[in-house]
Amino acid sequence: MIFVPSEIELTVQLEPVTPLHVSSNRESIIGIDAILEGNQVVFIDLENSIKDLDPNILERIMNIESAKEKLYRLVEILRGEGKLKPLFKAVAKAKLSNGARVRLMQKTIVPGSTLKGYIRTAILYELLRKTIDEKIKEILSQEKIKENISKDPRKAAQDLENYLLRTRRRPEQGGYVDAFANLTVSDPVVERYELAVREMRVIKRDTEKVIAKIFMVTLESGLLRYDIRISRPLNIEKIVVQDDVRSMMQDILKSLGLIMEIIKGNPSDLLRILREYGCRHLREEINRLGRSSIYQVYINKLEELDKLCTSSIGLTSCAPARIGFGAGHEAKTIALYLKDVHPDLYKILRIEMSKKIKRTWDSLTLKAVTEDKSLVGVGWCRICIA
């Protein structure tokens, strides 16, 4: 009999291998709320910087007609008087000029919610590969999944998640109880980090044509530590409830105990799940790159990361992962599972997703930055469990 503890507490470390970006959905404009100083970009707190500025100077600036010129002039004056208040700095690894828009990262760099979302996808991948029953066959039947994909291809997995990971609450309460309610991931303690501003290119793989360019703040190196807690729900037999409620509570508690059951109360089982998912995605990327010299630096990084996939669990506690902007739909959805097990459904998903997002399906593109005259894909990292 396997002993399953009532709670597991883990420390997880994340280290970037290639530049990584988790968007805050905000941006700065060079010359307005970010300035160039040598080889660095200084992002500034414009609102707090103007608090001590002479009101007469502000009044003169307000007479300038162009809103953009007002801001440029304001920043020049604040800079000259030494009153700019910096928020953070990043190394400029792209050619930048006034007016360039730079996408910003989250304040916590890679939030706990992002890591939890990745763990959720990896566990769903594990469940789908190892759970075969009539309900899953029905959900994955061509007619049913085509119906879901046509509504919104980004939610193609919703019925599968509802079945595998969620249990309905009592009717008067409504909604679902999610299995991942018993898994909490803290925001990280950032022990060290280096940020840069990069130009990310979206490259169409069949022609190697650049179809989009975006400036963004990226995590280049560092160490982020997270606390993860997985708890087991109460034993229904020890709770006094009415009979008509007991059955529903059993289903709810079973759902809440699913994550603990999957990893058998053992952190090495969680590591195995993360590694199997990350390594499958990693090798997919290596295979599609081929041996083109323009990707050689990138291939070298991935092949080094691939060594984690061949080491025994006892010798290393790390797994490869791809997280954040540019990681692609296959790293965040059931697309990789469909590609492995149901290629016909994967083809439908690709077609419908391309229609929905009105651009090339992203497994046919590469989101990359330049490094040593080579193109390097973004978002790869190493996740280690202590």
PDB file of C-alpha atoms in Angstrom, residues 10-227:
ATOM      1  CA  LEU A  10       8.070  21.810  -2.717  1.00  0.00           C
ATOM      2  CA  THR A  11      10.545  24.438  -3.779  1.00  0.00           C
ATOM      3  CA  VAL A  12      10.763  24.844  -7.536  1.00  0.00           C
ATOM      4  CA  GLN A  13      13.489  26.778  -9.336  1.00  0.00           C
ATOM      5  CA  LEU A  14      13.148  28.280 -12.804  1.00  0.00           C
ATOM      6  CA  GLU A  15      16.194  29.304 -14.854  1.00  0.00           C
ATOM      7  CA  PRO A  16      15.923  30.695 -18.398  1.00  0.00           C
ATOM      8  CA  VAL A  17      17.883  28.965 -21.166  1.00  0.00           C
ATOM      9  CA  THR A  18      16.777  31.267 -23.994  1.00  0.00           C
ATOM     10  CA  PRO A  19      15.301  34.799 -23.633  1.00  0.00           C
ATOM     11  CA  LEU A  20      11.897  34.562 -21.934  1.00  0.00           C
ATOM     12  CA  HIS A  21       8.989  37.015 -21.827  1.00  0.00           C
ATOM     13  CA  VAL A  22       5.694  36.877 -19.915  1.00  0.00           C
ATOM     14  CA  SER A  23       3.651  39.866 -21.032  1.00  0.00           C
ATOM     15  CA  SER A  24       2.039  42.371 -18.682  1.00  0.00           C
ATOM     16  CA  ASN A  25      -0.063  43.696 -21.597  1.00  0.00           C
ATOM     17  CA  ARG A  26       1.596  47.074 -21.075  1.00  0.00           C
ATOM     18  CA  GLU A  27       4.265  48.862 -23.061  1.00  0.00           C
ATOM     19  CA  SER A  28       6.707  51.740 -22.764  1.00  0.00           C
ATOM     20  CA  ILE A  29       7.726  54.202 -25.462  1.00  0.00           C
ATOM     21  CA  ILE A  30      11.383  55.099 -25.884  1.00  0.00           C
ATOM     22  CA  GLY A  31      11.800  58.824 -25.238  1.00  0.00           C
ATOM     23  CA  ILE A  32       8.678  59.082 -23.086  1.00  0.00           C
ATOM     24  CA  ASP A  33       8.651  56.520 -20.269  1.00  0.00           C
ATOM     25  CA  ALA A  34      11.926  54.827 -21.176  1.00  0.00           C
ATOM     26  CA  ILE A  35      15.258  56.428 -22.117  1.00  0.00           C
ATOM     27  CA  LEU A  36      18.554  55.213 -23.536  1.00  0.00           C
ATOM     28  CA  GLU A  37      21.673  55.553 -21.387  1.00  0.00           C
ATOM     29  CA  GLY A  38      24.716  54.012 -23.070  1.00  0.00           C
ATOM     30  CA  ASN A  39      23.947  50.331 -23.644  1.00  0.00           C
ATOM     31  CA  GLN A  40      21.008  50.351 -21.233  1.00  0.00           C
ATOM     32  CA  VAL A  41      17.323  51.164 -21.400  1.00  0.00           C
ATOM     33  CA  VAL A  42      16.086  52.918 -18.258  1.00  0.00           C
ATOM     34  CA  PHE A  43      12.335  52.541 -17.686  1.00  0.00           C
ATOM     35  CA  ILE A  44      11.006  55.472 -15.704  1.00  0.00           C
ATOM     36  CA  ASP A  45       8.110  56.311 -13.391  1.00  0.00           C
ATOM     37  CA  LEU A  46       6.930  59.430 -15.200  1.00  0.00           C
ATOM     38  CA  GLU A  47       4.000  60.110 -12.850  1.00  0.00           C
ATOM     39  CA  ASN A  48       6.194  60.295  -9.737  1.00  0.00           C
ATOM     40  CA  SER A  49       8.996  62.085 -11.602  1.00  0.00           C
ATOM     41  CA  ILE A  50       6.895  65.196 -12.283  1.00  0.00           C
ATOM     42  CA  LYS A  51       5.680  65.668  -8.677  1.00  0.00           C
ATOM     43  CA  ASP A  52       8.526  68.023  -7.739  1.00  0.00           C
ATOM     44  CA  LEU A  53       8.762  69.833 -11.084  1.00  0.00           C
ATOM     45  CA  ASP A  54       8.329  73.626 -11.108  1.00  0.00           C
ATOM     46  CA  PRO A  55       4.655  74.386 -12.012  1.00  0.00           C
ATOM     47  CA  ASN A  56       5.819  77.193 -14.343  1.00  0.00           C
ATOM     48  CA  ILE A  57       7.802  74.694 -16.404  1.00  0.00           C
ATOM     49  CA  LEU A  58       4.786  72.406 -16.603  1.00  0.00           C
ATOM     50  CA  GLU A  59       2.643  75.319 -17.779  1.00  0.00           C
ATOM     51  CA  ARG A  60       5.113  76.120 -20.607  1.00  0.00           C
ATOM     52  CA  ILE A  61       5.146  72.487 -21.707  1.00  0.00           C
ATOM     53  CA  MET A  62       1.332  72.457 -21.867  1.00  0.00           C
ATOM     54  CA  ASN A  63       1.485  75.189 -24.533  1.00  0.00           C
ATOM     55  CA  ILE A  64       3.169  72.765 -26.969  1.00  0.00           C
ATOM     56  CA  GLU A  65       0.514  71.590 -29.444  1.00  0.00           C
ATOM     57  CA  SER A  66       1.661  68.017 -30.151  1.00  0.00           C
ATOM     58  CA  ALA A  67       0.881  65.623 -27.290  1.00  0.00           C
ATOM     59  CA  LYS A  68       3.907  63.506 -28.176  1.00  0.00           C
ATOM     60  CA  GLU A  69       6.221  66.532 -28.302  1.00  0.00           C
ATOM     61  CA  LYS A  70       4.908  67.625 -24.884  1.00  0.00           C
ATOM     62  CA  LEU A  71       6.008  64.312 -23.408  1.00  0.00           C
ATOM     63  CA  TYR A  72       9.384  64.289 -25.178  1.00  0.00           C
ATOM     64  CA  ARG A  73      10.072  67.831 -23.904  1.00  0.00           C
ATOM     65  CA  LEU A  74       8.932  66.925 -20.386  1.00  0.00           C
ATOM     66  CA  VAL A  75      11.324  63.972 -20.255  1.00  0.00           C
ATOM     67  CA  GLU A  76      14.203  66.124 -21.562  1.00  0.00           C
ATOM     68  CA  ILE A  77      13.650  68.658 -18.765  1.00  0.00           C
ATOM     69  CA  LEU A  78      13.317  66.004 -16.054  1.00  0.00           C
ATOM     70  CA  ARG A  79      16.469  64.321 -17.318  1.00  0.00           C
ATOM     71  CA  GLY A  80      18.369  67.601 -17.350  1.00  0.00           C
ATOM     72  CA  GLU A  81      17.327  68.366 -13.771  1.00  0.00           C
ATOM     73  CA  GLY A  82      18.120  64.838 -12.569  1.00  0.00           C
ATOM     74  CA  LYS A  83      14.528  64.220 -11.479  1.00  0.00           C
ATOM     75  CA  LEU A  84      13.755  61.068 -13.477  1.00  0.00           C
ATOM     76  CA  LYS A  85      12.788  58.215 -11.138  1.00  0.00           C
ATOM     77  CA  PRO A  86      13.848  54.842 -12.602  1.00  0.00           C
ATOM     78  CA  LEU A  87      11.677  51.734 -12.269  1.00  0.00           C
ATOM     79  CA  PHE A  88      14.199  49.227 -13.636  1.00  0.00           C
ATOM     80  CA  LYS A  89      16.958  48.895 -16.214  1.00  0.00           C
ATOM     81  CA  ALA A  90      17.590  46.447 -19.047  1.00  0.00           C
ATOM     82  CA  VAL A  91      20.498  45.901 -21.441  1.00  0.00           C
ATOM     83  CA  ALA A  92      19.701  47.179 -24.940  1.00  0.00           C
ATOM     84  CA  LYS A  93      20.192  44.209 -27.287  1.00  0.00           C
ATOM     85  CA  ALA A  94      18.266  45.812 -30.134  1.00  0.00           C
ATOM     86  CA  LYS A  95      18.555  49.023 -32.150  1.00  0.00           C
ATOM     87  CA  LEU A  96      16.162  51.449 -30.493  1.00  0.00           C
ATOM     88  CA  SER A  97      15.170  55.044 -31.196  1.00  0.00           C
ATOM     89  CA  ASN A  98      12.604  57.513 -29.889  1.00  0.00           C
ATOM     90  CA  GLY A  99       9.076  56.316 -30.482  1.00  0.00           C
ATOM     91  CA  ALA A 100       9.889  52.594 -30.382  1.00  0.00           C
ATOM     92  CA  ARG A 101       7.291  50.668 -28.378  1.00  0.00           C
ATOM     93  CA  VAL A 102       8.602  48.040 -25.951  1.00  0.00           C
ATOM     94  CA  ARG A 103       6.365  45.363 -24.438  1.00  0.00           C
ATOM     95  CA  LEU A 104       6.854  45.058 -20.684  1.00  0.00           C
ATOM     96  CA  MET A 105       7.075  41.961 -18.507  1.00  0.00           C
ATOM     97  CA  GLN A 106       5.078  41.156 -15.416  1.00  0.00           C
ATOM     98  CA  LYS A 107       6.402  42.754 -12.208  1.00  0.00           C
ATOM     99  CA  THR A 108       7.100  39.269 -10.842  1.00  0.00           C
ATOM    100  CA  ILE A 109       8.873  38.402 -14.153  1.00  0.00           C
ATOM    101  CA  VAL A 110       7.323  34.901 -14.383  1.00  0.00           C
ATOM    102  CA  PRO A 111       4.246  34.860 -12.087  1.00  0.00           C
ATOM    103  CA  GLY A 112       3.251  31.806 -10.095  1.00  0.00           C
ATOM    104  CA  SER A 113       0.039  31.627 -12.139  1.00  0.00           C
ATOM    105  CA  THR A 114       2.096  31.136 -15.317  1.00  0.00           C
ATOM    106  CA  LEU A 115       4.020  28.238 -13.780  1.00  0.00           C
ATOM    107  CA  LYS A 116       0.786  26.718 -12.419  1.00  0.00           C
ATOM    108  CA  GLY A 117      -0.776  26.936 -15.881  1.00  0.00           C
ATOM    109  CA  TYR A 118       2.195  25.078 -17.357  1.00  0.00           C
ATOM    110  CA  ILE A 119       1.981  22.352 -14.683  1.00  0.00           C
ATOM    111  CA  ARG A 120      -1.756  22.036 -15.400  1.00  0.00           C
ATOM    112  CA  THR A 121      -1.122  21.491 -19.127  1.00  0.00           C
ATOM    113  CA  ALA A 122       1.574  18.874 -18.411  1.00  0.00           C
ATOM    114  CA  ILE A 123      -0.738  16.954 -16.041  1.00  0.00           C
ATOM    115  CA  LEU A 124      -3.623  17.109 -18.540  1.00  0.00           C
ATOM    116  CA  TYR A 125      -1.243  15.690 -21.179  1.00  0.00           C
ATOM    117  CA  GLU A 126      -0.386  12.844 -18.750  1.00  0.00           C
ATOM    118  CA  LEU A 127      -4.053  12.118 -17.991  1.00  0.00           C
ATOM    119  CA  LEU A 128      -5.072  12.090 -21.655  1.00  0.00           C
ATOM    120  CA  ARG A 129      -2.301   9.673 -22.574  1.00  0.00           C
ATOM    121  CA  LYS A 130      -3.122   7.267 -19.746  1.00  0.00           C
ATOM    122  CA  THR A 131      -6.907   7.518 -19.370  1.00  0.00           C
ATOM    123  CA  ILE A 132      -8.962   5.672 -21.955  1.00  0.00           C
ATOM    124  CA  ASP A 133     -12.707   5.448 -21.438  1.00  0.00           C
ATOM    125  CA  GLU A 134     -15.895   5.915 -23.409  1.00  0.00           C
ATOM    126  CA  LYS A 135     -16.468   9.514 -22.258  1.00  0.00           C
ATOM    127  CA  ILE A 136     -13.062  10.657 -23.551  1.00  0.00           C
ATOM    128  CA  LYS A 137     -13.684   8.789 -26.832  1.00  0.00           C
ATOM    129  CA  GLU A 138     -17.007  10.617 -27.122  1.00  0.00           C
ATOM    130  CA  ILE A 139     -15.424  14.042 -26.433  1.00  0.00           C
ATOM    131  CA  LEU A 140     -12.676  13.310 -28.956  1.00  0.00           C
ATOM    132  CA  SER A 141     -15.088  11.991 -31.575  1.00  0.00           C
ATOM    133  CA  GLN A 142     -14.662  13.979 -34.756  1.00  0.00           C
ATOM    134  CA  GLU A 143     -18.134  15.509 -34.643  1.00  0.00           C
ATOM    135  CA  LYS A 144     -17.948  16.612 -30.984  1.00  0.00           C
ATOM    136  CA  ILE A 145     -14.460  18.154 -31.100  1.00  0.00           C
ATOM    137  CA  LYS A 146     -15.166  19.795 -34.485  1.00  0.00           C
ATOM    138  CA  GLU A 147     -18.149  21.476 -32.822  1.00  0.00           C
ATOM    139  CA  ASN A 148     -15.953  22.739 -29.928  1.00  0.00           C
ATOM    140  CA  ILE A 149     -13.104  23.837 -32.199  1.00  0.00           C
ATOM    141  CA  SER A 150     -15.432  25.746 -34.537  1.00  0.00           C
ATOM    142  CA  LYS A 151     -16.860  27.702 -31.554  1.00  0.00           C
ATOM    143  CA  ASP A 152     -13.418  28.738 -30.328  1.00  0.00           C
ATOM    144  CA  PRO A 153     -10.321  26.619 -31.155  1.00  0.00           C
ATOM    145  CA  ARG A 154      -8.503  28.120 -28.172  1.00  0.00           C
ATOM    146  CA  LYS A 155     -11.004  26.279 -25.930  1.00  0.00           C
ATOM    147  CA  ALA A 156     -10.774  22.931 -27.711  1.00  0.00           C
ATOM    148  CA  ALA A 157      -9.815  21.205 -24.444  1.00  0.00           C
ATOM    149  CA  GLN A 158     -12.654  22.656 -22.345  1.00  0.00           C
ATOM    150  CA  ASP A 159     -14.860  19.538 -22.365  1.00  0.00           C
ATOM    151  CA  LEU A 160     -11.853  17.320 -21.609  1.00  0.00           C
ATOM    152  CA  GLU A 161     -10.845  19.559 -18.694  1.00  0.00           C
ATOM    153  CA  ASN A 162     -14.410  19.586 -17.386  1.00  0.00           C
ATOM    154  CA  TYR A 163     -14.488  15.789 -17.448  1.00  0.00           C
ATOM    155  CA  LEU A 164     -10.989  15.053 -16.113  1.00  0.00           C
ATOM    156  CA  LEU A 165     -10.276  17.985 -13.812  1.00  0.00           C
ATOM    157  CA  ARG A 166     -13.608  19.443 -12.672  1.00  0.00           C
ATOM    158  CA  THR A 167     -16.660  18.304 -10.708  1.00  0.00           C
ATOM    159  CA  ARG A 168     -19.988  20.139 -10.576  1.00  0.00           C
ATOM    160  CA  ARG A 169     -20.959  21.816  -7.315  1.00  0.00           C
ATOM    161  CA  ARG A 170     -24.412  21.418  -5.804  1.00  0.00           C
ATOM    162  CA  PRO A 171     -27.056  23.041  -8.063  1.00  0.00           C
ATOM    163  CA  GLU A 172     -27.753  25.902  -5.635  1.00  0.00           C
ATOM    164  CA  GLN A 173     -24.026  26.766  -5.584  1.00  0.00           C
ATOM    165  CA  GLY A 174     -23.408  26.451  -9.332  1.00  0.00           C
ATOM    166  CA  GLY A 175     -20.100  26.180 -11.168  1.00  0.00           C
ATOM    167  CA  TYR A 176     -17.361  23.606 -10.760  1.00  0.00           C
ATOM    168  CA  VAL A 177     -14.767  22.455  -8.228  1.00  0.00           C
ATOM    169  CA  ASP A 178     -11.403  22.280  -9.987  1.00  0.00           C
ATOM    170  CA  ALA A 179      -8.784  19.661  -9.116  1.00  0.00           C
ATOM    171  CA  PHE A 180      -6.107  22.335  -9.155  1.00  0.00           C
ATOM    172  CA  ALA A 181      -7.741  24.244  -6.301  1.00  0.00           C
ATOM    173  CA  ASN A 182      -5.554  22.109  -4.018  1.00  0.00           C
ATOM    174  CA  LEU A 183      -2.352  23.110  -5.796  1.00  0.00           C
ATOM    175  CA  THR A 184      -0.995  26.549  -4.952  1.00  0.00           C
ATOM    176  CA  VAL A 185       2.062  28.188  -6.523  1.00  0.00           C
ATOM    177  CA  SER A 186       3.551  31.313  -4.959  1.00  0.00           C
ATOM    178  CA  ASP A 187       4.898  34.214  -6.942  1.00  0.00           C
ATOM    179  CA  PRO A 188       8.669  33.865  -7.187  1.00  0.00           C
ATOM    180  CA  VAL A 189      11.456  35.060  -4.985  1.00  0.00           C
ATOM    181  CA  VAL A 190      13.860  36.457  -7.580  1.00  0.00           C
ATOM    182  CA  GLU A 191      17.367  35.671  -6.372  1.00  0.00           C
ATOM    183  CA  ARG A 192      19.194  37.116  -9.352  1.00  0.00           C
ATOM    184  CA  TYR A 193      18.249  38.214 -12.842  1.00  0.00           C
ATOM    185  CA  GLU A 194      19.387  40.054 -15.967  1.00  0.00           C
ATOM    186  CA  LEU A 195      16.877  41.791 -18.223  1.00  0.00           C
ATOM    187  CA  ALA A 196      17.341  42.920 -21.815  1.00  0.00           C
ATOM    188  CA  VAL A 197      15.338  44.652 -24.525  1.00  0.00           C
ATOM    189  CA  ARG A 198      15.229  42.426 -27.595  1.00  0.00           C
ATOM    190  CA  GLU A 199      13.660  42.576 -31.021  1.00  0.00           C
ATOM    191  CA  MET A 200      11.646  39.399 -31.409  1.00  0.00           C
ATOM    192  CA  ARG A 201      10.986  38.291 -34.968  1.00  0.00           C
ATOM    193  CA  VAL A 202       8.170  36.063 -36.152  1.00  0.00           C
ATOM    194  CA  ILE A 203       9.609  33.957 -38.959  1.00  0.00           C
ATOM    195  CA  LYS A 204       7.588  31.879 -41.426  1.00  0.00           C
ATOM    196  CA  ARG A 205       9.465  28.602 -41.498  1.00  0.00           C
ATOM    197  CA  ASP A 206       8.802  27.520 -45.085  1.00  0.00           C
ATOM    198  CA  THR A 207      10.201  30.760 -46.575  1.00  0.00           C
ATOM    199  CA  GLU A 208      12.321  32.041 -43.629  1.00  0.00           C
ATOM    200  CA  LYS A 209      10.537  35.357 -44.195  1.00  0.00           C
ATOM    201  CA  VAL A 210      10.132  37.735 -41.232  1.00  0.00           C
ATOM    202  CA  ILE A 211       6.402  38.503 -40.978  1.00  0.00           C
ATOM    203  CA  ALA A 212       6.440  40.581 -37.746  1.00  0.00           C
ATOM    204  CA  LYS A 213       8.845  42.321 -35.355  1.00  0.00           C
ATOM    205  CA  ILE A 214       8.219  43.225 -31.714  1.00  0.00           C
ATOM    206  CA  PHE A 215      10.444  44.932 -29.121  1.00  0.00           C
ATOM    207  CA  MET A 216      10.116  43.366 -25.681  1.00  0.00           C
ATOM    208  CA  VAL A 217      11.777  43.102 -22.281  1.00  0.00           C
ATOM    209  CA  THR A 218      13.190  39.597 -21.787  1.00  0.00           C
ATOM    210  CA  LEU A 219      14.617  37.608 -18.903  1.00  0.00           C
ATOM    211  CA  GLU A 220      18.101  36.608 -20.063  1.00  0.00           C
ATOM    212  CA  SER A 221      19.449  34.797 -17.028  1.00  0.00           C
ATOM    213  CA  GLY A 222      18.605  34.393 -13.377  1.00  0.00           C
ATOM    214  CA  LEU A 223      17.076  32.175 -10.733  1.00  0.00           C
ATOM    215  CA  LEU A 224      13.436  32.329  -9.638  1.00  0.00           C
ATOM    216  CA  ARG A 225      12.253  30.273  -6.643  1.00  0.00           C
ATOM    217  CA  TYR A 226       8.622  29.226  -6.070  1.00  0.00           C
ATOM    218  CA  ASP A 227       6.879  27.514  -3.169  1.00  0.00           C
TER     219      ASP A 227
END
